[in-house]
């Protein structure tokens, strides 16, 4: 348990009081009726997809660590990875550089060595987002030229990155 049990208890009590206040102020019947018509299977599907997404992102994190020859126990790596979520709302998710700081604190890995991983994650996220957007735009026949141009640029970016990775540039 926490080193500060009084703080934890106070926080739980405050959260409970807030929930009780919301129930008293809100229209409980309407909320209950709306929840009754909710498609819970869709929630389950969305939850499964979100968990699969985070699992795949963790695998990518592990691959990047291995590529940089950074060795930390998988459990520690998972904790560092999840800790990065706390900074995901920063502009460009650059607050996730906290992962580099944590790797330095936990395993003595220089920040300069692991920061490139966080940047690579952002770049690969951007490429994936652009690919999804191009597919979506192309699928609906809207701005097909833009979708094709985006796909071509993504392919060129990928080839360039791979070319450099293989040592040709």
Tab-separated table of C-alpha atoms in Angstrom:
chain	number	residue	atom	x	y	z
A	1	UNK	CA	0.000	0.000	0.000
A	2	UNK	CA	0.986	3.643	-0.237
A	3	UNK	CA	3.436	5.205	2.154
A	4	UNK	CA	0.731	7.757	2.913
A	5	UNK	CA	-2.393	5.766	3.831
A	6	UNK	CA	-4.182	8.835	5.206
A	7	UNK	CA	-3.856	10.611	1.874
A	8	UNK	CA	-5.159	7.579	0.009
A	9	UNK	CA	-8.123	7.245	2.366
A	10	UNK	CA	-8.878	10.969	2.086
A	11	UNK	CA	-8.728	10.756	-1.705
A	12	UNK	CA	-11.078	7.754	-1.798
A	13	UNK	CA	-13.520	9.522	0.538
A	14	UNK	CA	-13.400	12.700	-1.551
A	15	UNK	CA	-14.057	10.708	-4.727
A	16	UNK	CA	-16.985	8.958	-3.036
A	17	UNK	CA	-18.421	12.285	-1.883
A	18	UNK	CA	-18.094	13.697	-5.394
A	19	UNK	CA	-19.866	10.668	-6.855
A	20	UNK	CA	-22.663	10.975	-4.279
A	21	UNK	CA	-23.072	14.676	-5.081
A	22	UNK	CA	-23.291	13.942	-8.795
A	23	UNK	CA	-25.949	11.297	-8.172
A	24	UNK	CA	-27.975	13.666	-5.988
A	25	UNK	CA	-27.724	16.603	-8.395
A	26	UNK	CA	-28.086	14.617	-11.613
A	27	UNK	CA	-31.185	12.963	-12.988
A	28	UNK	CA	-30.613	9.409	-11.783
A	29	UNK	CA	-33.635	7.974	-13.598
A	30	UNK	CA	-32.593	9.389	-16.941
A	31	UNK	CA	-29.058	8.103	-16.522
A	32	UNK	CA	-30.414	4.649	-15.611
A	33	UNK	CA	-32.741	4.678	-18.647
A	34	UNK	CA	-29.930	5.714	-20.980
A	35	UNK	CA	-27.638	3.019	-19.629
A	36	UNK	CA	-30.426	0.489	-20.168
A	37	UNK	CA	-30.372	1.215	-23.900
A	38	UNK	CA	-26.600	1.166	-24.140
A	39	UNK	CA	-25.064	-1.535	-26.351
A	40	UNK	CA	-22.643	-3.078	-23.861
A	41	UNK	CA	-21.204	-5.432	-26.476
A	42	UNK	CA	-19.888	-2.356	-28.314
A	43	UNK	CA	-18.178	-1.261	-25.117
A	44	UNK	CA	-16.564	-4.699	-24.861
A	45	UNK	CA	-15.349	-4.532	-28.461
A	46	UNK	CA	-13.970	-1.017	-27.951
A	47	UNK	CA	-12.226	-2.089	-24.748
A	48	UNK	CA	-10.682	-5.130	-26.451
A	49	UNK	CA	-9.455	-2.981	-29.353
A	50	UNK	CA	-7.976	-0.404	-26.965
A	51	UNK	CA	-6.161	-3.102	-24.989
A	52	UNK	CA	-4.841	-4.650	-28.213
A	53	UNK	CA	-3.628	-1.192	-29.261
A	54	UNK	CA	-1.722	-0.691	-26.012
A	55	UNK	CA	-0.273	-4.196	-26.210
A	56	UNK	CA	0.988	-3.575	-29.760
A	57	UNK	CA	2.445	-0.231	-28.676
A	58	UNK	CA	4.237	-1.974	-25.818
A	59	UNK	CA	5.671	-4.514	-28.278
A	60	UNK	CA	6.883	-1.625	-30.434
A	61	UNK	CA	8.480	-0.062	-27.313
A	62	UNK	CA	10.233	-3.367	-26.605
A	63	UNK	CA	11.486	-3.596	-30.202
A	64	UNK	CA	12.856	-0.076	-30.033
A	65	UNK	CA	14.586	-0.825	-26.724
A	66	UNK	CA	16.138	-3.965	-28.185
A	67	UNK	CA	17.231	-2.073	-31.292
A	68	UNK	CA	19.025	0.490	-29.107
A	69	UNK	CA	20.522	-2.383	-27.075
A	70	UNK	CA	18.802	-1.176	-23.920
A	71	UNK	CA	18.214	-4.100	-21.585
A	72	UNK	CA	15.724	-3.772	-18.749
A	73	UNK	CA	13.473	-6.448	-17.255
A	74	UNK	CA	10.177	-6.728	-19.135
A	75	UNK	CA	8.168	-5.840	-16.008
A	76	UNK	CA	10.216	-2.701	-15.430
A	77	UNK	CA	9.900	-1.822	-19.093
A	78	UNK	CA	6.123	-2.227	-18.864
A	79	UNK	CA	5.969	0.083	-15.839
A	80	UNK	CA	8.063	2.723	-17.603
A	81	UNK	CA	5.895	2.376	-20.714
A	82	UNK	CA	2.657	2.780	-18.754
A	83	UNK	CA	4.100	5.712	-16.785
A	84	UNK	CA	4.475	7.510	-20.107
A	85	UNK	CA	0.679	7.574	-20.447
A	86	UNK	CA	0.551	10.155	-17.674
A	87	UNK	CA	2.258	12.605	-20.018
A	88	UNK	CA	0.335	11.692	-23.170
A	89	UNK	CA	-1.716	14.904	-23.075
A	90	UNK	CA	1.306	17.147	-23.522
A	91	UNK	CA	1.759	18.782	-26.942
A	92	UNK	CA	3.046	16.188	-29.366
A	93	UNK	CA	3.149	13.755	-26.443
A	94	UNK	CA	6.655	15.041	-25.820
A	95	UNK	CA	6.017	14.736	-22.103
A	96	UNK	CA	6.507	11.033	-22.690
A	97	UNK	CA	10.208	11.826	-22.556
A	98	UNK	CA	9.616	11.087	-18.880
A	99	UNK	CA	10.203	7.475	-19.956
A	100	UNK	CA	13.812	8.366	-20.734
A	101	UNK	CA	14.153	9.993	-17.328
A	102	UNK	CA	12.685	6.910	-15.644
A	103	UNK	CA	15.028	4.598	-17.541
A	104	UNK	CA	17.926	6.726	-16.306
A	105	UNK	CA	16.671	6.622	-12.710
A	106	UNK	CA	15.893	2.900	-12.712
A	107	UNK	CA	18.578	1.397	-14.931
A	108	UNK	CA	21.190	4.136	-15.333
A	109	UNK	CA	20.541	4.460	-19.070
A	110	UNK	CA	21.542	7.895	-20.394
A	111	UNK	CA	18.582	10.013	-21.493
A	112	UNK	CA	20.315	10.752	-24.801
A	113	UNK	CA	20.321	7.035	-25.566
A	114	UNK	CA	16.621	6.424	-24.937
A	115	UNK	CA	15.074	9.757	-25.966
A	116	UNK	CA	15.375	8.760	-29.618
A	117	UNK	CA	12.949	5.924	-28.897
A	118	UNK	CA	10.256	8.338	-27.728
A	119	UNK	CA	10.791	10.483	-30.824
A	120	UNK	CA	10.661	7.367	-33.039
A	121	UNK	CA	7.362	6.419	-31.384
A	122	UNK	CA	5.908	9.819	-32.259
A	123	UNK	CA	7.135	9.613	-35.855
A	124	UNK	CA	5.704	6.124	-36.315
A	125	UNK	CA	2.420	7.296	-34.732
A	126	UNK	CA	2.298	10.164	-37.210
A	127	UNK	CA	2.976	7.868	-40.150
A	128	UNK	CA	0.266	5.455	-38.976
A	129	UNK	CA	-2.214	8.293	-38.499
A	130	UNK	CA	-1.511	9.647	-41.962
A	131	UNK	CA	-1.916	6.168	-43.432
A	132	UNK	CA	-5.268	5.710	-41.668
A	133	UNK	CA	-6.412	9.125	-42.868
A	134	UNK	CA	-5.380	8.359	-46.443
A	135	UNK	CA	-7.214	5.031	-46.379
A	136	UNK	CA	-10.306	6.648	-44.866
A	137	UNK	CA	-10.358	9.517	-47.314
A	138	UNK	CA	-9.740	7.168	-50.221
A	139	UNK	CA	-12.446	4.751	-49.074
A	140	UNK	CA	-15.059	7.500	-49.138
A	141	UNK	CA	-13.906	8.903	-52.464
A	142	UNK	CA	-13.285	12.315	-50.937
A	143	UNK	CA	-10.150	14.124	-52.068
A	144	UNK	CA	-8.808	10.977	-53.685
A	145	UNK	CA	-5.829	12.904	-55.041
A	146	UNK	CA	-4.886	13.948	-51.514
A	147	UNK	CA	-5.175	10.353	-50.318
A	148	UNK	CA	-2.967	9.108	-53.151
A	149	UNK	CA	-0.404	11.873	-52.593
A	150	UNK	CA	-0.331	11.121	-48.866
A	151	UNK	CA	0.128	7.402	-49.495
A	152	UNK	CA	2.989	8.118	-51.921
A	153	UNK	CA	4.671	10.477	-49.447
A	154	UNK	CA	4.315	7.891	-46.695
A	155	UNK	CA	5.838	5.226	-48.907
A	156	UNK	CA	8.741	7.542	-49.742
A	157	UNK	CA	9.245	8.396	-46.057
A	158	UNK	CA	9.254	4.715	-45.188
A	159	UNK	CA	11.751	3.897	-47.945
A	160	UNK	CA	13.969	6.797	-46.830
A	161	UNK	CA	13.927	5.650	-43.204
A	162	UNK	CA	14.597	2.061	-44.214
A	163	UNK	CA	17.339	3.169	-46.605
A	164	UNK	CA	19.073	5.068	-43.802
A	165	UNK	CA	18.552	2.195	-41.383
A	166	UNK	CA	20.260	-0.208	-43.758
A	167	UNK	CA	23.163	2.214	-44.071
A	168	UNK	CA	22.746	3.324	-47.672
A	169	UNK	CA	22.433	7.034	-46.860
